[in-house]
């Protein structure tokens, strides 16, 4: 079902057609397609495809940028729908979310933040390229139970470890738990840097966050 629409969604990202991507996102809402299905079966397929081509040197930075912009715009249309799905009745906990220093990938991190909000977490999203001090400072300021760190580059994933080491140095764990994620992040990496957990996607991130605050 909706295979044709999903294909068009993927293609709109591959072509970097922001307006088309937005229209298709709106169409999926009208058709009653679950927003996360539209994202994962449609738009993500396109962004992964262009990412692979870029990795192989068969697509170039401007194409990656345009695909990223189109993806961001489509997800922004679907975000309110994702939030509506939340049947949160109680406050689950406070989360500070950020993409680590040196890394400007934001789409997956924002999606994780939206899903956490829908599940009842109070999310402070600091955005991208955030240094450890700022992330930890904000977590202390709002008395967060969880810090969520996203990294999409093999060169920036080490920054996740820096945040954890800094928290350890300050004696702030286990009071503040750390969850890590992003395309290059594996369970082995999470264990190696002594994170409290990782997940492959936004749905898993919500399950993990609930577990970390003891509200599974
Ligand atoms: Co970039 N980029 N990029 N990029 N980019 C990748 C990551 C890359 C794999 C592409 C490739 O070469 N195949 C590659 C990294 C290679 C590597 O490190 N091994 C790469 C590169 C090289 C670069 C630049 C260095 C390119 C250059 O300038 N030469 C540059 C880096 C700039 C910087 O950060 N300093 C760069 C720039 C960009 C754009 C700005 C053009 C754009 C980002 C736009 C934006 O975010 N506003 C972009 C994009 C779009 C991508 C790809 C194609 C797609 C990323 C994305 O949005 N995916 C990506 C290839 C790929 O990943 N397939 C690529 C969709 C999103 C929903 O998924 O972010 O994985 P994702 O998030 C998922 C999960 O990972 C997880 O849940 C999310 C939802 O399911 N998750 C978490 C994420 N964070 C989590 C946190 C959690 C838990 C789960 O807990 C806290």
XYZ file of N, CA and C and ligand atoms in Angstrom:
739
model
N 0.823 -1.218 0.000
C 0.000 0.000 0.000
C 0.854 1.264 0.000
N 0.461 2.247 -0.744
C 1.137 3.541 -0.826
C 2.557 3.442 -1.380
N 2.867 2.313 -2.044
C 4.235 2.139 -2.552
C 4.626 3.251 -3.518
N 3.662 3.626 -4.376
C 3.949 4.650 -5.383
C 4.281 5.988 -4.722
N 3.508 6.319 -3.691
C 3.752 7.581 -2.981
C 5.126 7.548 -2.287
N 5.435 6.413 -1.672
C 6.737 6.291 -1.012
C 7.882 6.490 -2.017
N 7.677 5.910 -3.221
C 8.703 6.054 -4.263
C 8.868 7.516 -4.656
N 7.745 8.215 -4.789
C 7.800 9.641 -5.151
C 8.491 10.445 -4.054
N 8.204 10.064 -2.814
C 8.841 10.766 -1.681
C 10.362 10.605 -1.753
N 10.797 9.349 -1.953
C 12.241 9.081 -2.037
C 12.846 9.876 -3.195
N 12.139 9.864 -4.327
C 12.663 10.548 -5.511
C 12.779 12.061 -5.284
N 11.800 12.629 -4.549
C 11.837 14.077 -4.300
C 13.088 14.461 -3.513
N 13.514 13.563 -2.632
C 14.729 13.839 -1.846
C 15.960 13.675 -2.739
N 15.959 12.605 -3.527
C 17.100 12.352 -4.426
C 17.286 13.543 -5.374
N 16.151 14.083 -5.860
C 16.214 15.226 -6.789
C 16.421 16.558 -6.064
N 16.374 16.531 -4.742
C 16.517 17.768 -3.972
C 15.351 18.718 -4.197
N 14.166 18.173 -4.470
C 12.972 18.981 -4.757
C 12.200 19.250 -3.468
N 12.604 20.329 -2.809
C 12.019 20.639 -1.500
C 10.498 20.812 -1.566
N 10.033 21.585 -2.561
C 8.587 21.849 -2.634
C 7.787 20.576 -2.872
N 8.320 19.721 -3.745
C 7.635 18.450 -4.005
C 7.609 17.605 -2.735
N 8.729 17.576 -2.027
C 8.804 16.776 -0.794
C 7.754 17.257 0.213
N 7.627 18.576 0.325
C 6.638 19.155 1.249
C 5.219 18.776 0.812
N 4.955 18.882 -0.493
C 3.611 18.525 -0.997
C 3.294 17.055 -0.729
N 4.295 16.203 -0.932
C 4.064 14.772 -0.720
C 3.851 14.469 0.770
N 4.558 15.199 1.612
C 4.364 15.017 3.063
C 2.929 15.415 3.421
N 2.475 16.534 2.845
C 1.092 16.974 3.121
C 0.086 15.947 2.602
N 0.381 15.419 1.415
C -0.523 14.424 0.831
C -0.630 13.190 1.734
N 0.500 12.783 2.302
C 0.477 11.590 3.161
C -0.390 11.834 4.400
N -0.395 13.077 4.879
C -1.248 13.399 6.038
C -2.716 13.285 5.620
N -3.020 13.866 4.447
C -4.409 13.792 3.956
C -4.866 12.343 3.793
N -3.932 11.485 3.375
C -4.296 10.079 3.150
C -4.313 9.261 4.442
N -3.928 9.904 5.526
C -3.945 9.204 6.819
C -2.800 8.225 7.004
N -1.713 8.436 6.251
C -0.541 7.545 6.408
C 0.182 7.911 7.709
N 0.514 6.934 8.546
C 1.239 7.276 9.775
C 2.537 8.038 9.443
N 2.766 9.167 10.116
C 3.907 10.012 9.748
C 5.261 9.302 9.773
N 5.425 8.389 10.733
C 6.712 7.705 10.812
C 6.888 6.753 9.627
N 5.784 6.209 9.113
C 5.853 5.346 7.918
C 6.288 6.179 6.717
N 5.712 7.384 6.602
C 6.076 8.248 5.474
C 7.565 8.581 5.530
N 8.051 8.839 6.742
C 9.470 9.197 6.886
C 10.359 7.998 6.551
N 10.075 6.859 7.189
C 11.008 5.734 7.026
C 10.857 5.001 5.689
N 9.606 4.853 5.213
C 9.422 4.117 3.947
C 9.611 5.010 2.727
N 9.508 6.316 2.928
C 9.615 7.231 1.802
C 10.883 8.073 1.842
N 10.843 9.131 2.633
C 11.926 10.129 2.578
C 13.307 9.576 2.963
N 13.352 8.737 3.999
C 14.665 8.217 4.438
C 15.306 7.362 3.340
N 14.466 6.643 2.582
C 15.004 5.804 1.492
C 15.774 6.705 0.510
N 15.187 7.864 0.222
C 15.833 8.796 -0.710
C 17.130 9.371 -0.165
N 17.095 9.772 1.116
C 18.297 10.414 1.680
C 19.418 9.384 1.832
N 19.048 8.133 2.130
C 20.080 7.082 2.210
C 20.691 6.822 0.835
N 19.823 6.839 -0.194
C 20.304 6.586 -1.562
C 21.322 7.658 -1.968
N 20.964 8.915 -1.743
C 21.881 9.996 -2.154
C 23.154 9.963 -1.292
N 22.973 9.570 -0.019
C 24.132 9.442 0.871
C 25.096 8.382 0.363
N 24.544 7.263 -0.106
C 25.389 6.188 -0.639
C 26.130 6.645 -1.896
N 25.385 7.346 -2.767
C 26.038 7.841 -4.001
C 27.167 8.796 -3.650
N 26.902 9.660 -2.659
C 27.912 10.627 -2.229
C 29.140 9.888 -1.682
N 28.871 8.847 -0.890
C 29.957 8.039 -0.322
C 30.819 7.393 -1.389
N 30.169 7.046 -2.526
C 30.908 6.394 -3.616
C 31.516 7.414 -4.583
N 31.318 8.681 -4.291
C 31.849 9.731 -5.178
C 31.008 9.915 -6.432
N 29.772 9.408 -6.401
C 28.914 9.519 -7.584
C 27.888 10.647 -7.454
N 27.857 11.294 -6.283
C 27.049 12.510 -6.113
C 27.946 13.493 -5.366
N 27.603 14.767 -5.442
C 28.498 15.782 -4.891
C 27.809 16.613 -3.803
N 28.605 17.432 -3.135
C 28.099 18.148 -1.968
C 26.819 18.948 -2.239
N 26.736 19.693 -3.351
C 25.492 20.456 -3.553
C 24.254 19.550 -3.580
N 24.415 18.348 -4.143
C 23.273 17.417 -4.184
C 22.922 16.922 -2.774
N 23.971 16.692 -2.000
C 23.744 16.255 -0.612
C 23.029 17.356 0.176
N 23.471 18.591 -0.044
C 22.878 19.732 0.657
C 21.399 19.867 0.270
N 21.123 19.769 -1.031
C 19.732 19.923 -1.478
C 18.851 18.792 -0.966
N 19.406 17.590 -0.951
C 18.648 16.452 -0.418
C 18.365 16.678 1.072
N 19.383 17.168 1.783
C 19.231 17.438 3.222
C 18.156 18.484 3.472
N 18.146 19.526 2.650
C 17.143 20.595 2.805
C 15.734 20.059 2.550
N 15.607 19.256 1.492
C 14.293 18.703 1.148
C 13.806 17.773 2.266
N 14.741 16.989 2.778
C 14.418 16.035 3.862
C 13.946 16.798 5.105
N 14.693 17.835 5.426
C 14.371 18.626 6.618
C 12.968 19.240 6.489
N 12.673 19.767 5.298
C 11.381 20.414 5.070
C 10.236 19.397 5.172
N 10.442 18.212 4.620
C 9.393 17.178 4.660
C 9.147 16.725 6.100
N 10.232 16.518 6.831
C 10.086 16.066 8.223
C 9.394 17.160 9.059
N 9.700 18.421 8.750
C 9.069 19.533 9.496
C 7.554 19.526 9.304
N 7.079 19.158 8.104
C 5.633 19.082 7.858
C 5.022 17.966 8.711
N 5.776 16.888 8.877
C 5.228 15.718 9.584
C 5.391 15.794 11.105
N 6.258 16.679 11.564
C 6.517 16.761 13.009
C 5.259 17.000 13.859
N 4.409 17.969 13.481
C 3.192 18.172 14.299
C 2.322 16.922 14.353
N 2.338 16.160 13.262
C 1.548 14.915 13.245
C 2.144 13.891 14.204
N 3.471 13.846 14.252
C 4.135 12.922 15.175
C 3.798 13.302 16.617
N 3.800 14.604 16.873
C 3.503 15.062 18.236
C 2.072 14.720 18.634
N 1.155 14.822 17.653
C -0.260 14.511 17.927
C -0.441 13.052 18.335
N 0.460 12.200 17.828
C 0.343 10.772 18.125
C 0.606 10.473 19.596
N 1.363 11.378 20.211
C 1.760 11.140 21.597
C 0.549 11.114 22.504
N 0.476 10.052 23.270
C -0.658 10.039 24.183
C -0.117 10.209 25.603
N 0.913 11.075 25.690
C 1.579 11.255 26.970
C 0.630 11.836 28.017
N 0.574 11.186 29.145
C -0.280 11.673 30.226
C 0.559 12.182 31.400
N 1.765 11.661 31.485
C 2.616 12.088 32.597
C 3.958 12.571 32.050
N 4.633 13.415 32.837
C 5.955 13.875 32.423
C 6.941 12.742 32.671
N 7.606 12.329 31.598
C 8.488 11.156 31.717
C 9.883 11.514 32.233
N 10.301 12.751 31.971
C 11.640 13.129 32.401
C 12.169 14.242 31.516
N 13.301 14.806 31.920
C 13.885 15.899 31.138
C 15.119 15.413 30.365
N 15.160 15.789 29.091
C 16.261 15.348 28.227
C 16.923 16.563 27.581
N 18.244 16.584 27.618
C 18.981 17.569 26.820
C 19.538 16.824 25.612
N 19.208 17.337 24.447
C 19.573 16.665 23.206
C 20.481 17.572 22.379
N 21.488 16.986 21.740
C 22.360 17.806 20.904
C 23.098 16.940 19.897
N 23.472 17.543 18.793
C 24.464 16.926 17.913
C 25.811 17.456 18.393
N 26.791 16.559 18.470
C 28.070 16.910 19.096
C 28.865 17.958 18.299
N 29.849 18.488 18.962
C 30.695 19.533 18.372
C 31.318 19.074 17.050
N 31.323 19.953 16.080
C 31.949 19.651 14.787
C 31.016 18.973 13.808
N 29.803 18.697 14.241
C 28.860 17.927 13.410
C 27.578 18.735 13.234
N 27.169 18.924 11.973
C 25.976 19.752 11.736
C 24.775 18.946 11.251
N 24.848 17.621 11.328
C 23.691 16.802 10.917
C 22.603 16.909 11.981
N 21.407 17.293 11.556
C 20.367 17.560 12.557
C 19.075 16.779 12.357
N 18.880 16.186 11.188
C 17.554 15.633 10.863
C 17.172 14.471 11.795
N 18.096 13.532 11.969
C 17.813 12.389 12.837
C 17.660 12.817 14.284
N 18.529 13.721 14.730
C 18.463 14.203 16.118
C 17.127 14.885 16.388
N 16.673 15.708 15.435
C 15.408 16.421 15.611
C 14.237 15.430 15.663
N 14.322 14.425 14.825
C 13.272 13.397 14.807
C 13.218 12.661 16.155
N 14.373 12.339 16.686
C 14.440 11.695 17.999
C 13.804 12.618 19.045
N 14.114 13.914 18.975
C 13.555 14.887 19.929
C 12.035 14.957 19.832
N 11.525 14.954 18.611
C 10.070 15.026 18.414
C 9.388 13.800 19.008
N 9.984 12.639 18.748
C 9.383 11.397 19.259
C 9.446 11.346 20.795
N 10.541 11.846 21.349
C 10.646 11.874 22.812
C 9.595 12.818 23.400
N 9.400 13.963 22.739
C 8.379 14.918 23.209
C 7.002 14.276 23.152
N 6.738 13.589 22.048
C 5.428 12.938 21.892
C 5.197 11.896 22.980
N 6.290 11.315 23.463
C 6.170 10.270 24.487
C 6.110 10.863 25.897
N 6.188 12.190 26.000
C 6.021 12.818 27.310
C 7.302 13.325 27.950
N 8.413 13.266 27.225
C 9.656 13.823 27.773
C 9.691 15.331 27.502
N 10.302 16.051 28.424
C 10.505 17.481 28.217
C 11.872 17.609 27.564
N 11.898 17.984 26.291
C 13.152 17.948 25.534
C 13.711 19.348 25.307
N 14.959 19.544 25.703
C 15.650 20.782 25.361
C 16.636 20.421 24.259
N 16.320 20.853 23.056
C 17.167 20.523 21.903
C 18.125 21.687 21.666
N 19.395 21.431 21.950
C 20.386 22.511 21.823
C 20.818 22.742 20.384
N 20.452 21.828 19.500
C 20.835 21.989 18.099
C 22.114 21.255 17.765
N 22.812 21.758 16.758
C 23.993 21.046 16.251
C 25.296 21.702 16.733
N 26.404 20.984 16.519
C 27.737 21.533 16.778
C 27.878 22.058 18.215
N 27.497 21.223 19.158
C 27.465 21.678 20.554
C 28.628 21.106 21.377
N 29.409 21.975 22.000
C 30.521 21.492 22.825
C 30.039 20.873 24.137
N 30.883 19.996 24.696
C 30.536 19.256 25.917
C 30.105 20.193 27.057
N 30.847 21.286 27.256
C 30.533 22.161 28.400
C 29.119 22.695 28.311
N 28.729 23.050 27.076
C 27.403 23.645 26.912
C 26.299 22.609 27.185
N 26.553 21.401 26.708
C 25.553 20.335 26.881
C 25.402 20.010 28.371
N 26.551 19.873 29.044
C 26.506 19.521 30.462
C 25.922 20.678 31.282
N 26.311 21.899 30.915
C 25.796 23.089 31.609
C 24.276 23.139 31.544
N 23.725 22.873 30.370
C 22.271 22.925 30.205
C 21.607 21.804 30.998
N 22.246 20.621 30.985
C 21.668 19.493 31.721
C 21.588 19.807 33.218
N 22.622 20.479 33.736
C 22.612 20.833 35.157
C 21.564 21.917 35.417
N 21.503 22.882 34.501
C 20.559 24.001 34.663
C 19.115 23.512 34.769
N 18.757 22.548 33.931
C 17.346 22.112 33.941
C 17.149 20.805 34.717
N 18.233 20.344 35.368
C 18.177 19.108 36.140
C 17.679 17.938 35.282
N 18.371 17.750 34.150
C 17.971 16.689 33.211
C 18.382 15.314 33.735
N 17.552 14.319 33.451
C 17.906 12.941 33.809
C 18.730 12.296 32.691
N 18.546 12.816 31.463
C 19.201 12.188 30.307
C 19.853 13.248 29.410
N 21.064 12.900 28.935
C 21.671 13.667 27.851
C 21.654 12.754 26.624
N 21.151 13.261 25.510
C 21.125 12.493 24.263
C 22.080 13.111 23.260
N 23.011 12.293 22.771
C 24.044 12.815 21.875
C 23.981 12.147 20.516
N 23.815 12.958 19.486
C 23.781 12.437 18.132
C 25.103 12.763 17.441
N 25.592 11.825 16.624
C 26.797 12.069 15.813
C 26.652 11.272 14.525
N 26.896 11.927 13.398
C 26.738 11.256 12.094
C 28.064 11.007 11.393
N 29.137 11.513 11.970
C 30.434 11.377 11.297
C 31.373 10.517 12.141
N 32.158 9.705 11.465
C 33.112 8.884 12.213
C 34.156 9.784 12.895
N 34.319 10.980 12.359
C 35.285 11.905 12.966
C 34.709 12.634 14.189
N 33.391 12.664 14.336
C 32.817 13.401 15.480
C 32.252 12.476 16.556
N 32.124 11.187 16.247
C 31.538 10.303 17.262
C 32.391 10.272 18.536
N 33.686 10.545 18.401
C 34.564 10.575 19.584
C 34.144 11.658 20.585
N 33.437 12.652 20.081
C 32.964 13.725 20.982
C 31.935 13.207 21.982
N 31.265 12.133 21.616
C 30.310 11.542 22.565
C 31.085 11.059 23.795
N 32.244 10.450 23.532
C 33.063 9.969 24.643
C 33.519 11.134 25.532
N 33.866 12.259 24.884
C 34.320 13.422 25.655
C 33.269 13.878 26.664
N 32.021 13.904 26.212
C 30.947 14.350 27.115
C 30.843 13.388 28.301
N 30.902 12.081 27.998
C 30.784 11.075 29.060
C 31.960 11.186 30.042
N 33.158 11.362 29.490
C 34.335 11.480 30.369
C 34.217 12.705 31.278
N 33.722 13.787 30.712
C 33.574 15.023 31.481
C 32.543 14.826 32.608
N 31.450 14.160 32.277
C 30.418 13.888 33.301
C 31.001 13.021 34.412
N 31.784 12.015 34.018
C 32.403 11.136 35.004
C 33.356 11.920 35.903
N 34.145 12.804 35.254
C 35.117 13.594 36.009
C 34.427 14.454 37.068
N 33.267 14.973 36.697
C 32.518 15.853 37.604
C 31.646 15.067 38.593
N 31.704 13.739 38.500
C 30.902 12.896 39.399
C 29.408 13.028 39.140
N 29.036 13.277 37.907
C 27.611 13.512 37.598
C 26.862 12.259 37.124
N 27.587 11.149 37.077
C 26.895 9.914 36.733
C 26.913 9.002 37.945
N 25.884 8.195 38.163
C 24.787 7.903 37.246
C 23.609 8.878 37.314
N 23.762 9.989 38.036
C 22.630 10.925 38.122
C 22.131 11.305 36.736
N 23.059 11.608 35.824
C 22.666 11.921 34.446
C 23.058 10.735 33.559
N 22.077 10.164 32.886
C 22.348 9.041 31.969
C 22.642 9.615 30.579
N 23.415 8.863 29.813
C 23.755 9.326 28.467
C 23.325 8.300 27.433
N 22.510 8.759 26.481
C 22.209 7.879 25.346
C 22.829 8.462 24.088
N 23.358 7.562 23.261
C 24.053 8.013 22.053
C 23.402 7.399 20.816
N 23.512 8.111 19.696
C 22.946 7.580 18.459
C 23.493 8.303 17.245
N 23.036 7.848 16.087
C 23.517 8.394 14.816
C 23.985 7.256 13.937
N 24.030 7.490 12.632
C 24.317 6.406 11.681
C 25.565 5.557 11.997
N 26.696 6.142 12.404
C 27.873 5.275 12.625
C 27.926 4.618 14.003
N 26.932 4.877 14.835
C 27.008 4.407 16.230
C 26.515 2.961 16.367
N 27.364 2.134 16.945
C 27.020 0.724 17.156
C 26.902 0.466 18.669
N 26.315 -0.681 18.978
C 26.223 -1.086 20.377
C 27.635 -1.213 20.992
N 28.566 -1.738 20.186
C 29.947 -1.910 20.674
C 30.550 -0.556 21.046
N 30.303 0.428 20.184
C 30.833 1.775 20.454
C 30.219 2.324 21.739
N 28.915 2.166 21.870
C 28.227 2.687 23.058
C 28.799 2.048 24.319
N 29.064 0.740 24.237
C 29.619 0.047 25.408
C 31.043 0.518 25.689
N 31.803 0.661 24.607
C 33.206 1.079 24.744
C 33.333 2.440 25.444
N 32.447 3.357 25.108
C 32.557 4.703 25.700
C 31.732 4.823 26.987
N 31.179 3.676 27.421
C 30.400 3.614 28.673
C 29.165 4.504 28.653
N 28.505 4.540 27.488
C 27.215 5.225 27.423
C 26.185 4.323 28.100
N 25.046 4.906 28.458
C 23.998 4.093 29.101
C 23.145 3.357 28.091
N 23.347 3.650 26.807
C 22.617 2.911 25.787
C 22.607 3.631 24.459
N 22.199 2.884 23.432
C 22.075 3.472 22.099
C 20.861 2.853 21.421
N 20.415 3.504 20.352
C 19.333 2.907 19.562
C 19.551 3.280 18.110
N 19.029 2.436 17.241
C 19.230 2.653 15.800
C 18.300 3.711 15.234
N 17.150 3.896 15.902
C 16.169 4.825 15.342
C 15.406 5.547 16.451
N 14.482 6.405 16.004
C 13.788 7.269 16.959
C 12.827 6.477 17.856
N 12.234 5.432 17.316
C 11.318 4.629 18.134
C 12.112 3.929 19.244
N 13.260 3.388 18.861
C 14.130 2.733 19.843
C 14.643 3.728 20.871
N 14.856 4.967 20.443
C 15.357 5.996 21.362
C 14.323 6.264 22.459
N 13.061 6.253 22.092
C 12.008 6.479 23.090
C 11.985 5.323 24.091
N 12.065 4.089 23.568
C 12.063 2.918 24.469
C 13.244 2.986 25.439
N 14.396 3.342 24.879
C 15.605 3.423 25.702
C 15.466 4.503 26.779
N 14.962 5.676 26.370
C 14.832 6.778 27.331
C 13.890 6.378 28.467
N 12.809 5.696 28.119
C 11.862 5.259 29.159
C 12.557 4.302 30.131
N 13.361 3.404 29.550
C 14.085 2.440 30.388
C 15.056 3.187 31.328
N 15.724 4.188 30.768
C 16.725 4.906 31.567
C 16.109 5.676 32.740
N 14.853 6.096 32.585
C 14.214 6.791 33.715
C 13.321 5.835 34.518
N 13.446 4.542 34.225
C 12.703 3.532 34.987
C 11.211 3.564 34.741
N 10.799 3.984 33.520
C 9.355 4.046 33.227
C 9.014 3.250 31.981
N 9.547 2.086 31.869
C 9.308 1.230 30.693
C 7.867 0.796 30.560
Co 26.441 14.297 5.543
N 27.473 12.655 5.715
N 28.108 15.328 5.489
N 25.296 15.828 5.225
N 25.045 13.083 5.293
C 26.727 11.422 5.946
C 26.557 11.159 7.437
C 27.650 10.345 5.219
C 27.509 8.924 5.790
C 27.387 10.362 3.685
C 28.292 9.402 2.932
O 29.429 9.740 2.678
N 27.807 8.225 2.570
C 29.073 10.972 5.448
C 29.804 10.541 6.718
C 30.935 9.580 6.441
C 31.621 9.180 7.681
O 31.814 9.896 8.612
N 32.021 7.952 7.689
C 28.760 12.455 5.429
C 29.711 13.469 5.176
C 31.092 13.006 4.784
C 29.400 14.840 5.270
C 30.355 16.034 5.098
C 31.730 15.880 5.744
C 30.473 16.301 3.583
C 31.460 17.371 3.191
O 31.333 18.500 3.593
N 32.453 16.965 2.438
C 29.535 17.174 5.745
C 29.823 17.267 7.256
C 29.516 18.578 7.830
C 29.661 18.562 9.354
O 28.841 17.971 10.015
N 30.708 19.169 9.852
C 28.143 16.699 5.557
C 27.032 17.552 5.425
C 25.740 17.139 5.202
C 24.591 18.081 4.850
C 24.665 19.421 5.594
C 24.650 18.347 3.367
C 23.329 17.172 5.161
C 22.767 17.381 6.577
C 21.591 18.337 6.579
C 20.986 18.542 7.930
O 21.049 17.722 8.832
N 20.365 19.699 8.059
C 23.944 15.776 5.076
C 23.170 14.586 4.920
C 21.699 14.795 4.622
C 23.732 13.305 5.043
C 23.056 11.925 4.839
C 22.889 11.734 3.340
C 21.714 11.711 5.541
C 21.678 12.004 7.034
C 20.214 12.040 7.477
O 19.642 13.092 7.707
N 19.580 10.846 7.556
C 24.128 10.946 5.471
C 24.143 9.564 4.843
C 23.338 8.577 5.659
O 23.281 8.660 6.887
N 22.761 7.637 4.998
C 25.364 11.775 5.450
C 18.146 10.696 7.890
C 17.965 10.628 9.408
C 16.480 10.425 9.732
O 18.691 9.522 9.864
O 20.459 10.991 10.946
O 20.793 8.479 10.770
P 19.892 9.631 10.937
O 19.108 9.471 12.338
C 18.446 8.274 12.708
C 19.335 7.292 13.492
O 20.702 7.428 13.219
C 18.962 7.526 14.922
O 17.585 7.862 14.842
C 17.389 8.693 13.702
C 15.967 8.533 13.234
O 15.679 7.208 12.853
N 19.623 8.576 15.708
C 19.621 8.518 17.066
C 20.204 9.724 15.324
N 20.593 10.424 16.396
C 20.237 9.719 17.480
C 20.390 9.987 18.837
C 19.918 9.032 19.752
C 19.322 7.857 19.331
C 19.153 7.591 17.972
O 20.009 9.203 21.078
C 20.424 10.430 21.569
